[in-house]
Coordinates of C-alpha atoms in Angstrom, one line a residue:
Chain A
M1 CA 116.8 248.7 78.1
P2 CA 116.4 245.0 77.6
D3 CA 117.6 242.4 80.0
N4 CA 120.5 240.1 79.6
P5 CA 120.2 237.2 77.2
G6 CA 119.8 234.6 79.9
L7 CA 116.9 236.5 81.6
T8 CA 115.3 237.3 78.3
K9 CA 115.4 233.5 77.5
L10 CA 114.0 232.7 80.9
I11 CA 111.1 235.2 80.4
A12 CA 110.4 233.8 77.0
S13 CA 110.0 230.3 78.5
C14 CA 107.9 231.7 81.3
K15 CA 105.6 233.3 78.7
K16 CA 105.0 229.9 77.2
G17 CA 103.8 228.7 80.6
D18 CA 106.8 226.5 81.4
L19 CA 106.3 225.8 85.1
R20 CA 109.9 224.9 85.7
Q21 CA 111.1 228.1 84.2
Q22 CA 108.6 230.0 86.3
E23 CA 110.0 228.4 89.3
L24 CA 113.6 229.4 88.3
L25 CA 112.4 233.0 87.8
Y26 CA 110.6 232.9 91.2
K27 CA 113.8 231.8 92.9
Q28 CA 115.9 234.3 91.1
F29 CA 113.7 237.3 92.0
Y30 CA 112.3 236.1 95.3
G31 CA 114.6 238.2 97.4
Y32 CA 114.1 241.2 95.2
A33 CA 110.2 240.9 95.5
L34 CA 110.2 240.2 99.2
G35 CA 112.6 243.2 99.8
I36 CA 110.1 245.6 98.2
C37 CA 107.0 244.1 99.7
I38 CA 108.3 244.0 103.2
R39 CA 109.2 247.7 103.1
Y40 CA 105.6 248.5 102.6
L41 CA 103.9 245.9 104.7
N42 CA 106.4 245.7 107.4
N43 CA 106.0 242.0 108.3
R44 CA 107.2 238.9 106.6
E45 CA 104.0 236.9 106.2
D46 CA 102.1 239.8 104.5
A47 CA 105.1 240.5 102.4
L48 CA 105.5 237.0 101.2
E49 CA 101.8 236.8 100.4
A50 CA 101.9 240.1 98.5
A51 CA 105.1 238.9 96.7
N52 CA 103.5 235.5 95.7
D53 CA 100.4 237.3 94.4
S54 CA 102.7 239.6 92.4
F55 CA 104.4 236.6 90.8
I56 CA 101.0 235.0 90.0
K57 CA 100.1 238.3 88.2
V58 CA 103.4 238.4 86.4
F59 CA 102.8 234.7 85.2
K60 CA 99.3 235.4 84.2
S61 CA 100.1 238.7 82.4
F62 CA 103.4 238.0 80.9
Q63 CA 102.0 238.3 77.4
S64 CA 101.6 242.0 78.1
F65 CA 105.2 242.5 79.0
N66 CA 107.3 243.9 76.2
E67 CA 110.8 242.1 76.1
E68 CA 112.3 245.3 74.7
N69 CA 111.9 246.7 78.2
D70 CA 113.8 245.8 81.4
F71 CA 111.9 243.3 83.6
K72 CA 112.8 244.7 87.0
P73 CA 111.0 248.0 86.7
W74 CA 107.9 246.4 85.4
F75 CA 108.0 243.9 88.2
R76 CA 108.7 246.5 90.8
K77 CA 105.5 248.3 89.8
I78 CA 103.5 245.1 90.2
L79 CA 105.1 244.5 93.6
V80 CA 104.5 248.1 94.8
N81 CA 100.8 248.1 93.6
T82 CA 100.1 244.7 95.1
S83 CA 101.7 245.8 98.4
L84 CA 99.5 248.9 98.4
D85 CA 96.4 246.8 97.7
Y86 CA 97.2 244.7 100.7
K87 CA 97.7 247.8 102.7
R88 CA 94.4 249.2 101.6
R89 CA 92.6 246.1 102.5
S90 CA 93.6 246.4 106.2
M91 CA 93.5 250.2 105.9
R92 CA 94.5 250.7 109.5
F93 CA 96.5 253.8 109.6
S94 CA 97.9 254.2 113.0
E95 CA 97.8 257.6 114.5
A96 CA 101.4 257.1 115.3
L97 CA 104.0 259.7 115.7
E98 CA 103.2 263.2 114.7
L99 CA 106.6 264.7 114.8
T100 CA 106.0 268.3 113.9
D101 CA 108.6 269.9 116.1
T102 CA 111.5 267.7 115.5
I103 CA 114.8 269.4 115.6
P104 CA 117.0 268.5 112.5
Q105 CA 120.0 266.7 113.5
T106 CA 123.0 265.3 111.8
I107 CA 123.5 261.6 112.2
H108 CA 126.9 260.1 111.9
T109 CA 127.4 258.2 108.7
S110 CA 128.9 255.2 110.5
V111 CA 125.5 254.6 112.2
I112 CA 123.6 254.6 109.0
D113 CA 126.1 252.2 107.4
K114 CA 125.5 249.7 110.2
L115 CA 121.8 249.7 109.8
S116 CA 120.6 246.2 109.0
A117 CA 117.3 245.3 107.3
Q118 CA 115.8 244.6 110.7
D119 CA 117.0 247.9 112.0
I120 CA 115.4 249.7 109.1
L121 CA 112.2 247.8 109.5
A122 CA 112.1 248.7 113.2
L123 CA 112.7 252.3 112.4
M124 CA 110.0 252.3 109.7
K125 CA 107.5 250.7 112.2
H126 CA 107.7 254.0 114.1
L127 CA 106.4 256.0 111.1
N128 CA 102.7 256.0 110.5
E129 CA 101.5 254.1 107.4
I130 CA 101.1 257.0 105.0
Q131 CA 104.5 258.5 105.9
R132 CA 106.2 255.2 105.5
T133 CA 104.4 254.6 102.1
V134 CA 105.3 258.0 100.8
F135 CA 108.8 257.6 101.9
N136 CA 109.2 254.3 100.2
L137 CA 107.5 255.4 97.1
Y138 CA 109.4 258.6 96.7
E139 CA 112.8 257.9 98.1
I140 CA 113.3 254.3 97.4
D141 CA 111.1 253.4 94.5
G142 CA 111.5 256.6 92.6
Y143 CA 107.9 257.7 92.2
S144 CA 107.2 261.4 91.7
H145 CA 104.9 263.3 94.1
K146 CA 102.4 263.6 91.2
E147 CA 102.5 259.8 90.7
I148 CA 102.2 259.3 94.5
G149 CA 99.2 261.6 94.5
N150 CA 97.5 259.6 91.9
L151 CA 98.4 256.3 93.4
L152 CA 97.2 257.2 96.9
N153 CA 94.5 259.7 95.7
I154 CA 96.0 262.5 97.7
P155 CA 97.1 266.0 96.6
E156 CA 100.6 266.4 95.5
S157 CA 101.3 268.9 98.2
S158 CA 100.2 266.3 100.9
S159 CA 102.6 263.8 99.4
R160 CA 105.4 266.3 100.0
T161 CA 104.2 267.0 103.5
Y162 CA 104.1 263.4 104.5
L163 CA 107.6 262.9 102.9
T164 CA 109.0 265.7 105.0
R165 CA 107.5 264.4 108.2
A166 CA 108.7 260.9 107.5
K167 CA 112.3 262.2 107.0
Q168 CA 112.0 264.2 110.2
A169 CA 110.8 261.3 112.1
L170 CA 113.6 259.1 110.8
Q171 CA 116.2 261.5 111.7
Q172 CA 114.9 261.7 115.1
L173 CA 114.6 258.0 115.4
L174 CA 118.1 257.6 114.1
T175 CA 119.5 260.1 116.6
T176 CA 117.9 258.0 119.3
H177 CA 119.2 254.9 117.6
S178 CA 122.7 256.3 117.4
I179 CA 122.7 257.3 121.0
Y180 CA 121.8 253.8 122.0
T181 CA 124.4 252.3 119.7
K182 CA 127.2 254.5 120.8
Chain B
M1 CA 118.4 266.3 101.0
K2 CA 121.0 266.1 103.6
M3 CA 124.0 263.8 103.3
S4 CA 122.7 261.6 106.1
D5 CA 119.2 261.2 104.4
E6 CA 120.9 260.2 101.1
E7 CA 123.1 257.7 102.9
L8 CA 120.0 256.4 104.7
V9 CA 118.2 255.9 101.4
Q10 CA 121.2 254.3 99.9
Q11 CA 121.5 252.0 102.8
I12 CA 117.8 251.1 102.6
K13 CA 118.1 250.4 98.9
S14 CA 121.1 248.2 99.2
V15 CA 119.8 246.3 102.2
F16 CA 116.4 245.5 100.6
E17 CA 117.6 245.0 96.9
D18 CA 117.9 241.3 97.7
Y19 CA 116.2 240.6 100.9
N20 CA 116.7 236.9 100.7
D21 CA 115.7 235.1 103.8
G22 CA 116.6 231.7 102.3
L23 CA 113.0 230.5 102.3
G24 CA 112.4 230.8 98.5
E25 CA 111.7 227.1 98.2
R26 CA 108.9 227.4 100.8
G27 CA 107.6 230.5 99.1
W28 CA 107.4 228.6 95.8
I29 CA 105.4 225.8 97.5
D30 CA 103.0 228.4 98.9
L31 CA 102.6 230.1 95.5
R32 CA 101.9 226.8 93.8
K33 CA 98.9 226.4 96.2
K34 CA 97.3 229.4 94.5
Y35 CA 98.7 228.9 91.1
P36 CA 97.9 225.5 89.8
E37 CA 98.9 224.4 86.4
K38 CA 95.8 224.9 84.1
E39 CA 97.3 224.7 80.6
N40 CA 95.4 221.6 79.5
K41 CA 92.1 223.0 80.4
K42 CA 91.7 225.8 77.8
L43 CA 91.8 224.4 74.3
P44 CA 92.3 226.5 71.3
I45 CA 89.1 227.8 69.8
W46 CA 89.9 226.4 66.4
W47 CA 90.0 223.0 68.0
L48 CA 86.6 223.4 69.5
T49 CA 85.1 224.9 66.4
G50 CA 86.4 222.0 64.4
L51 CA 85.0 219.6 66.9
A52 CA 81.6 221.2 66.9
A53 CA 81.5 221.5 63.1
S54 CA 82.6 217.7 62.9
L55 CA 79.9 216.7 65.3
L56 CA 77.2 218.6 63.4
L57 CA 78.4 217.4 60.0
A58 CA 78.6 213.8 61.1
A59 CA 75.2 213.9 62.6
G60 CA 73.9 215.6 59.5
L61 CA 75.4 213.1 57.1
Y62 CA 74.2 210.2 59.2
F63 CA 70.7 211.4 59.4
N64 CA 70.7 212.2 55.8
D65 CA 71.6 208.7 55.0
T66 CA 69.4 207.1 57.6
F67 CA 66.2 208.8 56.9
D68 CA 66.2 209.6 53.3
T69 CA 68.8 208.0 51.0
K70 CA 69.4 204.7 52.7
K71 CA 66.0 203.2 52.2
I72 CA 65.7 204.3 48.7
I73 CA 69.1 202.8 47.8
L74 CA 68.1 199.6 49.6
R75 CA 65.1 199.3 47.5
A76 CA 66.8 200.3 44.4
N77 CA 69.5 197.8 44.9
T78 CA 67.1 195.1 45.6
S79 CA 65.0 196.0 42.5
S80 CA 68.0 196.2 40.3
K81 CA 69.3 192.9 41.4
E82 CA 65.9 191.3 40.6
H83 CA 65.8 193.2 37.5
F84 CA 69.2 192.0 36.5
V85 CA 68.4 188.4 37.2
T86 CA 65.2 188.5 35.3
E87 CA 66.7 190.1 32.3
S88 CA 69.7 187.9 32.3
N89 CA 67.5 184.9 32.4
N90 CA 65.5 186.2 29.6
I91 CA 68.4 186.7 27.4
N92 CA 69.7 183.4 28.2
T93 CA 66.7 181.6 27.0
N94 CA 67.6 182.1 23.4
N95 CA 70.7 180.1 23.8
N96 CA 69.6 177.5 26.2
S97 CA 73.1 177.6 27.6
I98 CA 74.4 178.2 31.1
S99 CA 77.9 179.4 30.2
S100 CA 79.3 182.7 31.5
S101 CA 79.9 183.7 27.9
Q102 CA 76.2 183.9 27.1
T103 CA 76.6 187.5 26.1
D104 CA 79.0 186.5 23.5
H105 CA 76.6 184.1 22.3
L106 CA 73.9 186.7 22.0
A107 CA 76.2 188.9 20.1
N108 CA 76.9 186.2 17.6
R109 CA 73.3 185.5 17.2
N110 CA 72.5 189.1 16.3
G111 CA 75.7 189.8 14.4
N112 CA 76.7 192.7 16.6
P113 CA 79.5 192.8 19.2
I114 CA 78.3 193.0 22.8
Q115 CA 80.3 194.1 25.8
K116 CA 81.2 191.2 28.0
T117 CA 79.8 191.4 31.4
A118 CA 80.6 189.7 34.7
I119 CA 77.4 187.9 35.1
Q120 CA 77.6 185.1 37.5
P121 CA 76.9 181.7 35.8
N122 CA 74.8 180.4 38.7
K123 CA 72.3 183.2 38.3
L124 CA 71.9 182.5 34.7
E125 CA 71.3 178.8 34.8
K126 CA 67.6 178.8 34.5
S127 CA 66.0 179.5 31.1
I128 CA 62.5 180.6 30.9
N129 CA 60.5 180.2 27.7
S130 CA 58.4 183.2 28.2
T131 CA 61.3 185.6 28.0
E132 CA 61.7 184.7 24.3
Q133 CA 58.6 186.7 23.8
F134 CA 60.0 189.7 25.6
I135 CA 63.1 189.7 23.5
A136 CA 61.0 189.3 20.4
K137 CA 58.9 192.1 21.5
N138 CA 61.8 194.3 22.1
A139 CA 63.1 193.6 18.8
D140 CA 59.9 194.5 17.2
T141 CA 59.4 197.8 19.0
K142 CA 63.0 199.0 19.5
G143 CA 64.8 198.1 16.4
N144 CA 67.0 195.4 15.2
N145 CA 69.3 195.0 18.1
P146 CA 67.2 193.9 21.1
T147 CA 70.1 192.1 22.8
Q148 CA 72.3 195.0 22.9
E149 CA 69.6 197.0 24.7
A150 CA 69.0 194.2 27.1
T151 CA 72.7 193.9 27.7
Q152 CA 73.0 197.5 28.6
G153 CA 70.5 196.8 31.1
I154 CA 72.4 193.9 32.4
S155 CA 75.9 195.4 32.3
N156 CA 75.1 198.4 34.3
P157 CA 74.2 196.9 37.5
N158 CA 77.1 194.5 37.2
T159 CA 79.7 197.2 37.1
S160 CA 78.2 198.0 40.5
T161 CA 79.7 201.6 40.5
N162 CA 76.7 203.1 38.9
P163 CA 73.8 203.8 40.9
P164 CA 71.0 201.2 40.4
L165 CA 68.5 204.0 39.5
T166 CA 70.5 204.7 36.4
V167 CA 69.9 201.2 35.3
I168 CA 66.3 201.7 35.5
E169 CA 66.3 204.9 33.8
N170 CA 68.6 203.7 31.0
S171 CA 66.4 200.9 30.1
S172 CA 63.3 201.8 28.2
S173 CA 61.3 199.3 30.0
V174 CA 61.9 196.8 32.7
I175 CA 60.5 193.5 33.5
A176 CA 59.1 193.3 36.9
M177 CA 57.8 190.2 38.6
A178 CA 54.3 190.3 39.7
K179 CA 53.2 188.7 43.0
P180 CA 55.1 185.6 42.6
E181 CA 58.3 187.4 42.5
E182 CA 58.0 188.3 46.1
K183 CA 58.6 184.7 46.9
T184 CA 61.5 184.7 44.6
I185 CA 63.2 187.4 46.6
I186 CA 62.7 185.7 49.9
N187 CA 64.0 182.5 48.6
E188 CA 67.1 184.2 47.4
R189 CA 67.8 185.6 50.7
T190 CA 67.0 182.7 52.8
T191 CA 68.8 180.1 50.8
S192 CA 71.8 182.3 50.2
G193 CA 73.4 181.2 47.0
T194 CA 71.0 178.4 46.1
E195 CA 68.8 178.8 43.1
P196 CA 65.4 180.3 43.3
T197 CA 62.9 177.5 43.4
E198 CA 59.9 179.4 41.9
Q199 CA 59.8 181.6 38.9
N200 CA 57.1 183.7 37.6
T201 CA 55.7 182.7 34.4
K202 CA 54.0 186.0 33.3
P203 CA 56.4 188.8 33.1
T204 CA 54.7 192.1 32.5
K205 CA 56.0 195.3 31.0
L206 CA 55.9 198.2 33.4
S207 CA 56.9 201.8 33.3
T208 CA 59.9 202.8 35.6
E209 CA 57.5 204.6 37.8
D210 CA 55.2 201.7 38.2
F211 CA 58.1 199.4 38.8
L212 CA 59.4 201.5 41.6
K213 CA 56.0 201.7 43.2
Q214 CA 55.6 198.0 43.0
Q215 CA 58.9 197.4 44.5
S216 CA 58.2 199.8 47.3
K217 CA 55.0 197.9 48.1
I218 CA 56.9 194.6 48.1
L219 CA 59.5 195.8 50.5
A220 CA 56.9 197.5 52.7
N221 CA 55.0 194.2 53.1
N222 CA 58.0 192.2 53.4
T223 CA 57.9 190.3 56.8
D224 CA 61.4 189.2 56.8
K225 CA 62.8 190.1 60.2
E226 CA 66.2 191.0 59.0
T227 CA 64.8 193.5 56.7
K228 CA 62.9 195.0 59.4
K229 CA 65.9 195.2 61.6
N230 CA 67.9 197.0 59.0
S231 CA 65.3 199.6 58.3
A232 CA 64.7 200.4 62.0
A233 CA 66.5 203.6 63.0
T234 CA 69.0 203.2 65.7
T235 CA 69.7 206.9 65.9
T236 CA 67.3 209.8 66.3
L237 CA 67.6 213.5 66.4
D238 CA 66.3 216.0 68.9
V239 CA 65.8 219.7 68.5
F240 CA 65.5 221.3 71.9
T241 CA 64.9 224.6 73.5
G242 CA 65.3 225.4 77.2
T243 CA 64.7 228.0 79.9
F244 CA 66.7 227.8 83.1
F245 CA 67.9 229.6 86.1
N246 CA 71.6 230.3 86.7
Y247 CA 72.6 230.7 90.3
H248 CA 75.6 230.7 92.7
D249 CA 75.3 230.3 96.4
D250 CA 72.7 232.7 97.8
N251 CA 73.1 235.2 95.0
E252 CA 70.0 236.1 93.1
A253 CA 69.1 233.5 90.4
K254 CA 69.0 234.8 86.8
L255 CA 66.7 233.5 84.1
S256 CA 68.5 232.4 80.9
A257 CA 67.6 230.4 77.7
G258 CA 69.2 228.1 75.1
L259 CA 68.5 226.0 72.0
G260 CA 70.2 223.2 70.1
L261 CA 70.4 219.9 68.4
N262 CA 71.1 216.4 69.9
A263 CA 71.8 213.0 68.3
N264 CA 70.7 210.0 70.1
V265 CA 72.5 206.7 69.5
K266 CA 70.9 203.5 70.7
V267 CA 73.5 201.5 72.6
T268 CA 71.1 198.8 74.0
N269 CA 67.3 198.5 74.1
N270 CA 67.1 200.8 77.2
L271 CA 70.3 202.7 76.9
I272 CA 70.9 205.7 74.6
F273 CA 74.0 207.8 74.2
S274 CA 73.2 211.4 73.4
F275 CA 75.5 214.1 72.3
G276 CA 75.0 217.5 70.6
A277 CA 75.5 221.2 70.3
G278 CA 73.6 224.2 71.4
I279 CA 73.8 227.8 72.1
S280 CA 72.9 229.2 75.5
Q281 CA 73.1 232.4 77.5
N282 CA 74.2 232.2 81.0
K283 CA 73.8 235.1 83.4
V284 CA 75.1 235.3 86.9
S285 CA 75.1 238.0 89.4
Y286 CA 77.2 238.3 92.6
E287 CA 76.1 240.8 95.2
N288 CA 78.6 241.3 98.0
K289 CA 79.7 237.7 98.1
V290 CA 82.2 237.6 95.2
P291 CA 83.9 234.3 95.1
V292 CA 87.7 234.5 95.6
E293 CA 88.4 233.0 92.1
V294 CA 86.3 235.8 90.5
S295 CA 88.0 238.6 92.4
Q296 CA 91.4 237.1 91.5
A297 CA 90.4 237.1 87.9
M298 CA 89.3 240.6 88.2
F299 CA 92.8 241.5 89.5
S300 CA 94.6 239.6 86.8
S301 CA 92.6 241.2 84.1
K302 CA 93.4 244.7 85.3
E303 CA 97.1 244.1 85.7
G304 CA 98.1 245.7 82.4
T305 CA 96.6 249.1 83.2
M306 CA 96.9 248.7 87.0
N307 CA 100.6 248.1 87.1
M308 CA 102.0 249.7 84.1
A309 CA 100.6 253.1 84.8
P310 CA 100.1 254.9 88.1
S311 CA 96.8 253.6 89.5
N312 CA 94.1 255.8 91.1
G313 CA 93.7 253.1 93.9
A314 CA 90.5 251.9 92.5
Y315 CA 91.5 248.3 92.6
S316 CA 91.7 248.4 96.4
A317 CA 88.0 247.5 96.3
T318 CA 88.8 243.9 95.1
A319 CA 88.3 242.9 98.6
S320 CA 85.2 240.7 98.7
N321 CA 83.0 243.0 100.8
D322 CA 82.3 245.9 98.5
V323 CA 82.0 244.5 95.0
S324 CA 79.0 243.4 92.9
F325 CA 79.6 241.5 89.7
N326 CA 77.4 240.6 86.8
G327 CA 78.4 238.2 84.1
R328 CA 76.7 237.2 80.9
L329 CA 78.1 234.5 78.7
L330 CA 76.8 233.4 75.3
S331 CA 78.2 230.0 74.9
I332 CA 78.3 227.0 72.6
D333 CA 77.4 224.0 74.7
L334 CA 78.5 220.5 74.0
P335 CA 76.4 218.1 76.1
M336 CA 77.2 214.3 76.3
V337 CA 74.7 212.3 78.3
V338 CA 73.6 208.7 78.7
K339 CA 69.9 208.1 78.9
F340 CA 68.4 205.1 80.7
F341 CA 64.9 203.9 80.1
P342 CA 63.8 202.0 83.2
S343 CA 60.5 200.8 81.7
K344 CA 59.7 198.7 78.6
K345 CA 57.2 201.3 77.5
Q346 CA 60.1 203.7 77.3
D347 CA 57.8 206.6 78.3
F348 CA 60.4 208.2 80.5
Y349 CA 64.2 208.2 81.0
I350 CA 66.9 209.3 83.5
S351 CA 69.9 210.8 82.1
T352 CA 73.2 211.9 83.3
G353 CA 76.4 213.3 81.8
I354 CA 78.7 216.3 81.3
N355 CA 78.6 219.6 79.5
S356 CA 81.5 221.5 78.0
S357 CA 81.4 225.0 76.7
S358 CA 83.1 227.5 74.6
Y359 CA 82.1 231.2 74.6
I360 CA 80.9 233.3 71.7
T361 CA 80.8 236.5 73.8
Q362 CA 81.6 237.3 77.5
K363 CA 80.5 240.5 79.2
Y364 CA 81.4 241.3 82.7
T365 CA 80.3 244.3 84.7
Y366 CA 81.6 245.1 88.1
N367 CA 80.7 247.7 90.5
Y368 CA 82.9 248.4 93.3
S369 CA 83.4 251.0 96.0
W370 CA 86.7 252.1 97.2
S371 CA 88.2 254.2 99.9
N372 CA 91.8 255.3 100.3
F373 CA 94.0 257.9 101.9
G374 CA 92.4 260.8 100.3
V375 CA 88.8 260.1 101.4
K376 CA 87.7 261.4 104.7
N377 CA 85.8 259.4 107.2
G378 CA 86.0 256.3 105.2
E379 CA 83.6 257.6 102.7
A380 CA 83.5 255.3 99.7
Q381 CA 83.3 256.1 96.0
V382 CA 81.4 253.7 93.5
Q383 CA 83.0 252.8 90.2
Q384 CA 81.8 250.7 87.4
E385 CA 83.9 248.8 84.9
T386 CA 82.7 246.6 81.9
E387 CA 84.7 244.1 80.1
E388 CA 83.8 242.3 76.9
S389 CA 85.4 239.7 74.8
G390 CA 84.6 237.7 71.6
L391 CA 84.8 234.1 70.7
K392 CA 87.4 232.3 72.9
G393 CA 88.0 229.7 75.6
F394 CA 86.9 226.2 76.2
D395 CA 85.9 224.7 79.5
F396 CA 85.7 220.9 79.4
A397 CA 83.2 219.3 81.7
N398 CA 82.3 222.6 83.4
S399 CA 79.0 221.1 84.6
A400 CA 77.4 217.8 85.2
I401 CA 73.9 217.0 83.8
I402 CA 71.2 215.2 85.7
A403 CA 67.8 215.1 84.0
I404 CA 64.6 213.2 83.7
G405 CA 62.8 213.1 80.4
I406 CA 59.0 212.5 80.0
N407 CA 58.1 211.3 76.5
Q408 CA 54.8 212.4 74.8
N409 CA 54.1 210.7 71.5
I410 CA 53.0 213.0 68.7
G411 CA 52.4 210.9 65.6
K412 CA 55.7 209.4 64.6
N413 CA 57.7 211.8 66.7
I414 CA 58.1 212.5 70.4
L415 CA 57.7 215.6 72.5
I416 CA 59.9 215.4 75.6
F417 CA 59.7 217.4 78.7
E418 CA 63.0 217.3 80.4
P419 CA 63.5 219.0 83.8
Y420 CA 67.2 219.1 84.6
Y421 CA 69.9 220.1 87.1
K422 CA 73.4 221.1 86.1
P423 CA 75.7 221.5 89.1
A424 CA 79.0 223.3 88.3
L425 CA 81.9 221.0 88.2
S426 CA 84.4 223.7 87.4
T427 CA 84.5 227.4 86.4
M428 CA 83.3 229.1 83.3
G429 CA 84.8 231.8 81.2
D430 CA 87.6 234.2 81.7
K431 CA 86.5 235.3 85.1
N432 CA 86.2 231.8 86.5
L433 CA 82.5 232.0 87.2
R434 CA 81.1 229.0 88.9
I435 CA 77.6 228.7 87.6
S436 CA 75.0 226.1 88.4
S437 CA 71.7 225.9 86.7
A438 CA 68.3 224.2 86.8
G439 CA 65.6 224.5 84.2
L440 CA 63.3 222.7 81.7
N441 CA 64.2 221.5 78.2
L442 CA 61.5 221.0 75.7
K443 CA 62.7 218.6 73.1
F444 CA 61.2 217.4 69.8
N445 CA 62.5 214.0 68.8
F446 CA 62.3 213.2 65.1
N447 CA 61.4 209.7 64.0
G448 CA 61.5 208.8 67.7
N449 CA 58.5 206.6 67.7
Q450 CA 60.2 203.6 66.2
K451 CA 60.9 202.4 69.7
K452 CA 59.0 199.2 70.2

């Protein structure tokens, strides 16, 4: 589905290399880009670098973008891939929590509603890299397990396992969080 | 998924949908450090092609004029002028008049109308008795209308749009001055507008071929300095071929080659401006130390496939430690240099300038190893990608040129040995390769031995 006329016009100007229009686009999508990158990289500096690199890729490869399509999903894929590239460069997967025996618990809705970005990031930090990545890819960014398998070069079944563990870990962490916040 | 999971996901989505920390302005400044505006650097290929073609055409036309046609036209002009003066004088003798309407006079005399010509009166003032004989002879041999024939010979050069050689061909015979005429020519030039003081007294009838030969000899022996100056070539042409090494930092140097054409335009006695066009192959290889700009270019070239479809993670290897890269560019080079001859003998020169390039073909091959979540023990897999493109791109002043030329005379021409160094000023091609080169050009300079 194409974007609104204003955005379509802005994209057309950016395609021509108009730097002012590129700046406008940057500022319009800065929050969106940073929000995605920070979920994967978990710190602002890396996220900003990944977001900026993504914008540069967008500006350089705008010609390949079909204006018949929506800009946001296309940009999201660039952001996710760039973030994953950053992650691969450091490639330090912490042997963090291995929560295999967590007891499923129900967390009160009001606790979830009150979670701020910082809270969520803090929670995510407790997941290991691959769990967090799979959780983000599957639950937030809508990738299928097959796509995640291809993207991370892991079997589909592993993707499912990592997702389950990520959720269990989050539940446990939220329970703890809710105890502290009560 | 449980309700709380769904709620958590929704909460994460809404919180991060627009995670604006209010530092967008700073972020843009950061981005601009990596993303400078470059739109003026790459010129459209048609512009470059046009420029190259114009240069070659201009050089070709100039040399065509300088070395072949120009001298002949000069001679022919001079000859026809003399021819014209002589014949005009001859005709005029019958009338003993100096008026500009002398052709009318001739027409009346023969009873036939003659086309009026724009003969300048001052060139017709002198009458020479001996020319009567010429007219009489013509009348005898060519028919009843000698003046008409002669007038044709006169009128053609005066219309000035016809090539002088036509005049010579049109007339069945021409009158050429023998030795004394040489003096007449010099006098005409040096006194500019005043009458010739000496005239030959024995005109001889020559064939066109003989006449041209004689005129060539006269001009060749002419000691007039001005004439010499005009005939000396101020521009020469080089054909060159070169072999050179491309290198970058401590990567392995690659042997490459090229050939081309240069025009040398004399600016002062010891300064020459040289420009031209050539084709060269540039090869470069990066092992392990891939420059940042190259790896960035590799990223950007892959975006279409990398980001639009699920990736297999191969591009993680764009980190600089696990990549090797080979580039081969076939380029059109446009060098522009200034040559300085320090010595009067002009047996060597020092030159400096810039080189710009466009690319006929570009081929890039990169090998990279990658590891990711699925690979155990950090074991890496090796992949190879090749990219090729056709005629495109223009990099202005991508390298500087510093060279020394050593001249070796070969007859009228010069063989030049030119060792050179071309440090990179900016990047080349789609992948921003920074290539410096050093090598030896072998140049053959046509008509180069006219330097004095």
